[in-house]
Tab-separated table of C-alpha atoms in Angstrom:
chain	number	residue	atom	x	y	z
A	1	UNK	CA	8.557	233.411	-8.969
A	2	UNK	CA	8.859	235.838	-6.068
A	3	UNK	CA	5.592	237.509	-7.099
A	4	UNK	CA	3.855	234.853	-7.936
A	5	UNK	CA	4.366	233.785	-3.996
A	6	UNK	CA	3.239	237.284	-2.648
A	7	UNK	CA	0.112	237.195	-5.145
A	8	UNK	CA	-3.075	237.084	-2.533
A	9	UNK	CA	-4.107	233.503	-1.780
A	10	UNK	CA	-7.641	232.838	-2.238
A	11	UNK	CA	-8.210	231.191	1.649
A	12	UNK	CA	-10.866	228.744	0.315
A	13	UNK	CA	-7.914	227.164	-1.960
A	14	UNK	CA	-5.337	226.807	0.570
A	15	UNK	CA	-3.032	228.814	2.852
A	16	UNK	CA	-0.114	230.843	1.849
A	17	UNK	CA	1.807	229.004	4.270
A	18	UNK	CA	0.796	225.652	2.631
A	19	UNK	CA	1.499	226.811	-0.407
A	20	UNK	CA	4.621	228.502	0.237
A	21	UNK	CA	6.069	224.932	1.467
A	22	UNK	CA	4.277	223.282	-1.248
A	23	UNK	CA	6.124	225.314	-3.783
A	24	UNK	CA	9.616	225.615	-0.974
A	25	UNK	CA	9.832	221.417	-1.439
A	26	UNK	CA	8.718	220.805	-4.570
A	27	UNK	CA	9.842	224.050	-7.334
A	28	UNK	CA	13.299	222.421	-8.082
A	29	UNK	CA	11.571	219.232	-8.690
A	30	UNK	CA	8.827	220.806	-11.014
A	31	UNK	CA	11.634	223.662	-12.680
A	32	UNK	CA	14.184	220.029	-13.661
A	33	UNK	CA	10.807	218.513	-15.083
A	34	UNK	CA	9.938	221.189	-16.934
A	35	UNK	CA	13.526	221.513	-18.252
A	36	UNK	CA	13.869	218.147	-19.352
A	37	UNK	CA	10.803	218.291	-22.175
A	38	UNK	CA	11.550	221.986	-22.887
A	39	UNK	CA	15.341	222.362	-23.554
A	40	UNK	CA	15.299	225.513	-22.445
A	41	UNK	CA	15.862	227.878	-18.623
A	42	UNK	CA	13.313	230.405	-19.472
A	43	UNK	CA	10.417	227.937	-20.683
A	44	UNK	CA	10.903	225.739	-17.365
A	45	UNK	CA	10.333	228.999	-15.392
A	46	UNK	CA	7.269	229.932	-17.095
A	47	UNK	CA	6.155	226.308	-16.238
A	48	UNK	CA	7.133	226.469	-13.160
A	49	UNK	CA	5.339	229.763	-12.591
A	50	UNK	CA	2.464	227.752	-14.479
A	51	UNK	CA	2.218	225.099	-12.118
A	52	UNK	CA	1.800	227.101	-9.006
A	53	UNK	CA	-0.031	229.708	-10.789
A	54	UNK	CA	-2.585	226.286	-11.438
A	55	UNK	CA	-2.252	225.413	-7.901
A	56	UNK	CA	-3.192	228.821	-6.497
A	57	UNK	CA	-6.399	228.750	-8.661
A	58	UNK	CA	-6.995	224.925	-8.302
A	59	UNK	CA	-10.759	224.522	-7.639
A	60	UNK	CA	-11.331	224.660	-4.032
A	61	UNK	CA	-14.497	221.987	-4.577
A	62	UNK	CA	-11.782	219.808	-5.812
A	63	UNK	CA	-10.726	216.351	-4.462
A	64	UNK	CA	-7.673	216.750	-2.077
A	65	UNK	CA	-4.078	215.649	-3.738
A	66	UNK	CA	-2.725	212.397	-2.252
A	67	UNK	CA	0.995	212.460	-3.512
A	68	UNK	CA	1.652	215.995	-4.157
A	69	UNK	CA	5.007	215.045	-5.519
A	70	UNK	CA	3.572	213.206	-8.584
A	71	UNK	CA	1.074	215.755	-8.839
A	72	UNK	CA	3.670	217.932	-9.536
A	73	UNK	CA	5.382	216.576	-11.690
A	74	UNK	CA	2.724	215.365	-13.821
A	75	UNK	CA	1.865	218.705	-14.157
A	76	UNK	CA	5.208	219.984	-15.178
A	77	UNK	CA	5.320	217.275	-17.666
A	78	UNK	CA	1.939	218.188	-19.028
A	79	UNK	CA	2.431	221.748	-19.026
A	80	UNK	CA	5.914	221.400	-20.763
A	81	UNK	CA	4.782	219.289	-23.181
A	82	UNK	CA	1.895	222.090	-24.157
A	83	UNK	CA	4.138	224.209	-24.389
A	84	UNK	CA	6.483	222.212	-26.976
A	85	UNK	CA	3.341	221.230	-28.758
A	86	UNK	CA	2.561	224.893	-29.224
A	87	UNK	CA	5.953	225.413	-30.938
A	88	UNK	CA	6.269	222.250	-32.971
A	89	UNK	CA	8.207	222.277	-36.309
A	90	UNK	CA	9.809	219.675	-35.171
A	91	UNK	CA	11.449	217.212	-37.939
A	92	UNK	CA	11.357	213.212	-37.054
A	93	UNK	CA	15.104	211.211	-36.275
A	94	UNK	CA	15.528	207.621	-34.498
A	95	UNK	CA	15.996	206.684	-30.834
A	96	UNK	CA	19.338	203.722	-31.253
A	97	UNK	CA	21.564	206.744	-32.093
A	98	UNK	CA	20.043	208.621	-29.273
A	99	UNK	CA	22.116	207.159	-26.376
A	100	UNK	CA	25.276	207.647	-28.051
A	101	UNK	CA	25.189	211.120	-28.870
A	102	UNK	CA	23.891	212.502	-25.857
A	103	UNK	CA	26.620	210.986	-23.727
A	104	UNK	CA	29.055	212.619	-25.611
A	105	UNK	CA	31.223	215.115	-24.226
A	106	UNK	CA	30.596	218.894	-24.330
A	107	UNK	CA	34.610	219.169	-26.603
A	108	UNK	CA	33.092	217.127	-29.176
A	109	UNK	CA	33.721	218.479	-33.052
A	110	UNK	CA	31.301	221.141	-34.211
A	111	UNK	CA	29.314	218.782	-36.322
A	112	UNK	CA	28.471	216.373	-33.844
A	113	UNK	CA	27.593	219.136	-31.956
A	114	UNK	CA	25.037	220.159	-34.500
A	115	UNK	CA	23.974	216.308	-34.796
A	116	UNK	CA	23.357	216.287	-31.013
A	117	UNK	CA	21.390	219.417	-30.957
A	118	UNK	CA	18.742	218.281	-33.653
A	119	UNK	CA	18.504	214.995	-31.829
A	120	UNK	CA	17.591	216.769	-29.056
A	121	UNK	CA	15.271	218.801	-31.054
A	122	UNK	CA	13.689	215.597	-32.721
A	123	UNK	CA	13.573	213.973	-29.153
A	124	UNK	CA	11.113	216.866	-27.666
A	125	UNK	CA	9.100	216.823	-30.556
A	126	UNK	CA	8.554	212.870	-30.579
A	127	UNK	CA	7.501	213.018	-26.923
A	128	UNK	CA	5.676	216.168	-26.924
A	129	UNK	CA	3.814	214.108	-29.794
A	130	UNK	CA	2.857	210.872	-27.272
A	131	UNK	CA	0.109	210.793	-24.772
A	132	UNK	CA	0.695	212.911	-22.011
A	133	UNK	CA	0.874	209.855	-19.276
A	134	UNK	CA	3.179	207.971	-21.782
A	135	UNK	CA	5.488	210.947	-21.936
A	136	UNK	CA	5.428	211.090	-18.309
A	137	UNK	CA	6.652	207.243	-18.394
A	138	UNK	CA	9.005	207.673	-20.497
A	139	UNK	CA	10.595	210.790	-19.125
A	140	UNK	CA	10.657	209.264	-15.850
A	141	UNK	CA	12.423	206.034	-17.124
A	142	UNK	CA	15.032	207.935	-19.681
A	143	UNK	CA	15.379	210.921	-18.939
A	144	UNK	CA	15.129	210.611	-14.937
A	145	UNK	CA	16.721	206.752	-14.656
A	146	UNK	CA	13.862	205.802	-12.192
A	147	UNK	CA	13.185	201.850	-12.339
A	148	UNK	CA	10.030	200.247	-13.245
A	149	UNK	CA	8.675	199.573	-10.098
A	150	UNK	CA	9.107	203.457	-8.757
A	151	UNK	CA	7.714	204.985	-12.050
A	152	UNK	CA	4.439	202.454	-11.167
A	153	UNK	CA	4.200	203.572	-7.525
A	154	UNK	CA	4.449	207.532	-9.277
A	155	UNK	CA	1.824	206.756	-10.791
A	156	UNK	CA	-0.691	204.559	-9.367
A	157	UNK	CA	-0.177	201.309	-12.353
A	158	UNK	CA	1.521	198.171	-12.516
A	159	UNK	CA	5.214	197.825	-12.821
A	160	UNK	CA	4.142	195.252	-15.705
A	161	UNK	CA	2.270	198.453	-17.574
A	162	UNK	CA	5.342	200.103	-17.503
A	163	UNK	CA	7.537	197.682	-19.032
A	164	UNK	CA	5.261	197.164	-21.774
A	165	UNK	CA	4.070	200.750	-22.403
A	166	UNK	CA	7.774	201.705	-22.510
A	167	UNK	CA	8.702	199.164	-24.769
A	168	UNK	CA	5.799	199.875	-27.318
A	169	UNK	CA	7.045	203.648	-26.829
A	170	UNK	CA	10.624	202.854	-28.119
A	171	UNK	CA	9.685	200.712	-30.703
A	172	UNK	CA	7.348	203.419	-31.936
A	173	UNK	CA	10.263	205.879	-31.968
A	174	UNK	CA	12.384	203.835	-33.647
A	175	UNK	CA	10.074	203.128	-37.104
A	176	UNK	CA	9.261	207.129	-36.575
A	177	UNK	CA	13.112	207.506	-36.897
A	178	UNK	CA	13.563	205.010	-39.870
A	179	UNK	CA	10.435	206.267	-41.531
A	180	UNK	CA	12.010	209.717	-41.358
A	181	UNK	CA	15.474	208.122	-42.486
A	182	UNK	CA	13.461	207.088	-45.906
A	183	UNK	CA	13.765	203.513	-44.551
A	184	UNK	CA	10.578	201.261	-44.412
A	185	UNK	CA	8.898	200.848	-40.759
């Protein structure tokens, strides 16, 4: 990432000093983002590097960011879930025996180990699969434990859009899960 902040700035983009506290307040923010959809250290840096990368070539015609913390994120999310999209061979599992199993503790027994790890794999694969903005909701609410009303301020809706995009989200999941289960949706 060190390189990517000595790289020459274009001065009709934005400063290096800008950007260099741009990236100083915001990378761990963008790296955890990225981390969450991917799974994985290294992919999260290469988003991260992504990001910035983005932001030091963003259009200098282009309109001015208002929340620069949303923007980032968003655009962790986004490029994340790219990234997962670009790998998928991802199989389908369900979203009530989720919770559970990722709250269990690292000494469980090897095959719930294995259980949790496919869930895991299932779970990035079933959001890398929803609209990006939906993702982004559902990330924030699940994966992040921000309320409602915060996700809506993030990102310029109504807490009432939330509520009801997240719960037409989960009930998705769940009939992808029992579908995949050889149950009827």
């Amino acid at each position: 990432m060190k390189a990517l902040m000595a790289a020459p700035i274009d001065s009709a983009n934005s400063s290096a000093p800008d950007l260099e506290r741009i990236f100083r307040e915001n990378h761990a923010m963008v790296f955890r983002a990225a981390y969450r959809v991917t799974g994985n250290a290294n992919d999260a840096e290469d988003v991260l590097q992504t990001v910035f990368l983005r932001m030091l070539k963003r259009d200098p015609g282009a309109d001015p960011v208002g929340n620069m913390t949303s923007f980032l994120h968003r655009s962790a999310v986004n490029a994340a879930l790219d990234l997962v999209r670009s790998r998928q061979n991802i199989r389908n599992i369900p979203l009530d025996e989720l919770e559970p199993v990722l709250a269990e503790p690292a000494h469980r027994r090897p095959d719930r180990v294995q259980a949790s790890s496919e869930i895991r794999e299932w779970l990035r694969g079933a959001i890398a699969r929803l609209n990006p903005r939906i993702a982004e909701m559902f990330m924030l609410r699940f994966f992040e434990g921000k309320e409602n009303p915060e996700i809506a301020r993030l990102l310029n809706t109504t807490p009432g859009t939330v509520a009801v995009t997240l719960s037409r989200t989960r009930d998705r999941l769940e009939k992808e899960y029992q579908v995949y289960m050889g149950g009827v949706a």
